[in-house]
Structures are given as structure tokens and as C-alpha cells.
mmCIF file of C-alpha atoms in Angstrom:
data_model
loop_
_atom_site.group_PDB
_atom_site.id
_atom_site.type_symbol
_atom_site.label_atom_id
_atom_site.label_comp_id
_atom_site.label_asym_id
_atom_site.label_seq_id
_atom_site.Cartn_x
_atom_site.Cartn_y
_atom_site.Cartn_z
ATOM 1 C CA UNK Y 6 -4.453 -11.561 11.303
ATOM 2 C CA UNK Y 7 -2.819 -12.048 7.867
ATOM 3 C CA UNK Y 8 -3.494 -9.832 5.469
ATOM 4 C CA UNK Y 9 -2.247 -9.650 1.717
ATOM 5 C CA UNK Y 10 -3.015 -6.443 -0.686
ATOM 6 C CA UNK Y 11 -3.074 -6.134 -4.396
ATOM 7 C CA UNK Y 12 -3.181 -2.897 -6.073
ATOM 8 C CA UNK Y 13 -4.668 -1.436 -9.660
ATOM 9 C CA UNK Y 14 -5.651 1.943 -10.773
ATOM 10 C CA UNK Y 15 -8.657 3.357 -12.434
ATOM 11 C CA UNK Y 16 -9.102 6.899 -14.913
ATOM 12 C CA UNK Y 17 -13.194 7.939 -14.408
ATOM 13 C CA UNK Y 18 -15.155 11.021 -14.692
ATOM 14 C CA UNK Y 19 -18.012 11.558 -12.599
ATOM 15 C CA UNK Y 20 -19.815 14.753 -11.212
ATOM 16 C CA UNK Y 21 -21.149 14.399 -7.805
ATOM 17 C CA UNK Y 22 -24.623 15.971 -6.318
ATOM 18 C CA UNK Y 23 -24.386 18.546 -3.460
ATOM 19 C CA UNK Y 24 -23.261 22.030 -2.844
ATOM 20 C CA UNK Y 25 -20.961 20.921 -0.438
ATOM 21 C CA UNK Y 26 -18.785 19.568 -3.375
ATOM 22 C CA UNK Y 27 -18.318 22.882 -5.153
ATOM 23 C CA UNK Y 28 -16.791 22.801 -8.231
ATOM 24 C CA UNK Y 29 -16.350 18.818 -8.320
ATOM 25 C CA UNK Y 30 -20.297 19.383 -8.891
ATOM 26 C CA UNK Y 31 -19.030 19.975 -12.633
ATOM 27 C CA UNK Y 32 -18.415 16.976 -14.296
ATOM 28 C CA UNK Y 33 -14.440 16.270 -13.640
ATOM 29 C CA UNK Y 34 -11.853 13.307 -13.576
ATOM 30 C CA UNK Y 35 -9.940 11.562 -10.855
ATOM 31 C CA UNK Y 36 -7.342 8.612 -10.970
ATOM 32 C CA UNK Y 37 -7.343 6.342 -7.942
ATOM 33 C CA UNK Y 38 -4.939 3.965 -6.833
ATOM 34 C CA UNK Y 39 -6.879 0.913 -5.710
ATOM 35 C CA UNK Y 40 -5.916 -1.533 -2.659
ATOM 36 C CA UNK Y 41 -7.870 -4.488 -1.966
ATOM 37 C CA UNK Y 42 -6.866 -6.136 1.320
ATOM 38 C CA UNK Y 43 -7.942 -9.528 2.478
ATOM 39 C CA UNK Y 44 -7.969 -10.645 6.042
ATOM 40 C CA UNK Y 45 -7.745 -14.062 7.268
ATOM 41 C CA UNK Y 46 -7.267 -15.303 11.144
ATOM 42 C CA UNK Y 47 -5.452 -18.173 9.153
ATOM 43 C CA UNK Y 48 -3.397 -19.295 6.387
ATOM 44 C CA UNK Y 49 -4.815 -22.186 4.098
ATOM 45 C CA UNK Y 50 -2.825 -25.181 3.435
ATOM 46 C CA UNK Y 51 -0.828 -23.753 0.983
ATOM 47 C CA UNK Y 52 0.168 -20.666 2.906
ATOM 48 C CA UNK Y 53 -2.028 -18.500 1.158
ATOM 49 C CA UNK Y 54 -4.862 -15.835 2.447
ATOM 50 C CA UNK Y 55 -5.923 -15.606 -0.827
ATOM 51 C CA UNK Y 56 -4.086 -16.616 -4.298
ATOM 52 C CA UNK Y 57 -2.357 -13.189 -5.433
ATOM 53 C CA UNK Y 58 -2.841 -13.628 -9.092
ATOM 54 C CA UNK Y 59 -6.575 -14.470 -8.791
ATOM 55 C CA UNK Y 60 -7.085 -11.362 -6.870
ATOM 56 C CA UNK Y 61 -4.881 -8.934 -8.852
ATOM 57 C CA UNK Y 62 -6.916 -10.332 -11.957
ATOM 58 C CA UNK Y 63 -10.448 -9.901 -9.985
ATOM 59 C CA UNK Y 64 -9.885 -6.338 -8.969
ATOM 60 C CA UNK Y 65 -8.226 -5.536 -12.668
ATOM 61 C CA UNK Y 66 -11.560 -6.798 -14.222
ATOM 62 C CA UNK Y 67 -13.622 -4.284 -11.390
ATOM 63 C CA UNK Y 68 -11.732 -1.619 -11.795
ATOM 64 C CA UNK Y 69 -11.492 -2.379 -15.463
ATOM 65 C CA UNK Y 70 -14.991 -1.977 -16.453
ATOM 66 C CA UNK Y 71 -14.834 1.957 -14.721
ATOM 67 C CA UNK Y 72 -11.860 2.803 -16.113
ATOM 68 C CA UNK Y 73 -12.092 5.924 -19.076
ATOM 69 C CA UNK Y 74 -15.805 5.741 -18.178
ATOM 70 C CA UNK Y 75 -18.406 8.683 -17.129
ATOM 71 C CA UNK Y 76 -19.384 7.178 -13.949
ATOM 72 C CA UNK Y 77 -23.047 9.401 -14.299
ATOM 73 C CA UNK Y 78 -23.581 7.171 -17.188
ATOM 74 C CA UNK Y 79 -23.048 3.467 -15.524
ATOM 75 C CA UNK Y 80 -26.276 2.052 -14.922
ATOM 76 C CA UNK Y 81 -24.738 0.055 -11.882
ATOM 77 C CA UNK Y 82 -24.330 3.400 -10.266
ATOM 78 C CA UNK Y 83 -27.207 5.101 -11.055
ATOM 79 C CA UNK Y 84 -28.792 7.208 -7.670
ATOM 80 C CA UNK Y 85 -25.115 6.903 -6.303
ATOM 81 C CA UNK Y 86 -23.133 9.975 -5.230
ATOM 82 C CA UNK Y 87 -19.682 8.701 -6.789
ATOM 83 C CA UNK Y 88 -17.637 9.731 -3.655
ATOM 84 C CA UNK Y 89 -14.538 8.259 -2.947
ATOM 85 C CA UNK Y 90 -15.818 6.494 -0.092
ATOM 86 C CA UNK Y 91 -19.012 5.209 -2.195
ATOM 87 C CA UNK Y 92 -16.587 3.633 -4.683
ATOM 88 C CA UNK Y 93 -14.471 1.987 -2.407
ATOM 89 C CA UNK Y 94 -17.744 -0.056 -0.932
ATOM 90 C CA UNK Y 95 -18.564 -0.488 -4.886
ATOM 91 C CA UNK Y 96 -15.630 -2.137 -5.520
ATOM 92 C CA UNK Y 97 -15.320 -3.947 -2.297
ATOM 93 C CA UNK Y 98 -18.753 -5.812 -3.060
ATOM 94 C CA UNK Y 99 -17.753 -6.779 -6.382
ATOM 95 C CA UNK Y 100 -14.413 -8.270 -4.857
ATOM 96 C CA UNK Y 101 -16.946 -9.749 -2.597
ATOM 97 C CA UNK Y 102 -18.895 -11.559 -5.001
ATOM 98 C CA UNK Y 103 -16.226 -12.899 -6.749
ATOM 99 C CA UNK Y 104 -14.569 -14.406 -3.558
ATOM 100 C CA UNK Y 105 -17.825 -16.034 -3.029
ATOM 101 C CA UNK Y 106 -17.995 -17.215 -6.073
ATOM 102 C CA UNK Y 107 -14.529 -19.018 -5.523
ATOM 103 C CA UNK Y 108 -12.503 -16.813 -8.422
ATOM 104 C CA UNK Y 109 -9.781 -15.968 -5.746
ATOM 105 C CA UNK Y 110 -8.285 -19.462 -5.233
ATOM 106 C CA UNK Y 111 -9.684 -19.706 -1.526
ATOM 107 C CA UNK Y 112 -12.989 -20.934 0.506
ATOM 108 C CA UNK Y 113 -14.706 -17.807 1.114
ATOM 109 C CA UNK Y 114 -15.384 -18.601 4.857
ATOM 110 C CA UNK Y 115 -11.279 -18.333 5.442
ATOM 111 C CA UNK Y 116 -11.770 -14.926 4.859
ATOM 112 C CA UNK Y 117 -12.342 -12.710 7.542
ATOM 113 C CA UNK Y 118 -12.725 -9.125 6.096
ATOM 114 C CA UNK Y 119 -12.211 -7.581 2.945
ATOM 115 C CA UNK Y 120 -10.827 -3.903 2.727
ATOM 116 C CA UNK Y 121 -10.774 -1.779 -0.375
ATOM 117 C CA UNK Y 122 -9.159 1.780 -0.395
ATOM 118 C CA UNK Y 123 -8.988 4.310 -3.203
ATOM 119 C CA UNK Y 124 -6.026 6.793 -3.066
ATOM 120 C CA UNK Y 125 -7.549 9.939 -4.735
ATOM 121 C CA UNK Y 126 -3.897 11.811 -3.916
ATOM 122 C CA UNK Y 127 -0.858 10.845 -2.007
ATOM 123 C CA UNK Y 128 -2.579 13.262 0.960
ATOM 124 C CA UNK Y 129 -6.212 11.783 0.935
ATOM 125 C CA UNK Y 130 -7.902 8.542 0.502
ATOM 126 C CA UNK Y 131 -10.618 6.762 1.709
ATOM 127 C CA UNK Y 132 -11.597 2.767 2.596
ATOM 128 C CA UNK Y 133 -14.481 0.524 3.215
ATOM 129 C CA UNK Y 134 -14.210 -2.477 4.933
ATOM 130 C CA UNK Y 135 -16.772 -5.563 5.136
ATOM 131 C CA UNK Y 136 -16.893 -9.110 5.728
ATOM 132 C CA UNK Y 137 -17.363 -11.055 2.836
#
């Protein structure tokens, strides 16, 4: 299996619902390093998994729309407890949409999986992986 990973980051504000989150129930900020990995069993005719520039731009567009935002006020996240895991899923789903739209310079059927990892710190991160 081949893979290609691109990286970006986002700075957000949010609050989490539930007593388990203690002080994080209050509005607070977080900065995430965001990795998006595309997996393919074979390379395309050009020797690529996806076009690295297009994948980088797609990820930048997605996380850029969330950066410097209070996620509690984002209509697309209404009703979502924006844990690191749920945010990884949100970004991954949007990357899958971009892949299916042909924005990544490859045929969607050649990609076996997309995995998004949000690094909350140097010691904690969460991922979500899905088929496109």
C-alpha cells in the first residue's frame, strides 16, 4: 500500500459538552497540527497517489475555513461535540468530498482510504480513517 501525507494546522476556539471534560466545558482555544494521509494499493500512470499540491490546497481550504473561528458558532458543526476525534472525522469527510469532486488530481476509485490525524499536542492525537 502506498501513502501520501500532507500537513497543515488550525487554531480554533470551542467548548466541549459533558462533565467528563471538566474545565474544557468552558470556551478555550486549541491549535492542531493536521495530517491528511491518502492510501492507494497502486500508483497512477504518473507514479502518484494524489497530486501533492492539490491535496495540500484542499486541506488548507478545509482547515482554513475553521481557523480563528469559534466552532460553537459554526453552522456545519451544530450539535457536534467538537472533540479531537470528531474534528478529524469532519476534516476527513470534507477531503473525501473533494476527492470525489476530482479536486485531488486522481480518480477517486484508486484511493483505498483517507486518514486524518489531528495532533493536539506532542503527546496526544486522534485519527479518523474512511474509504472515500
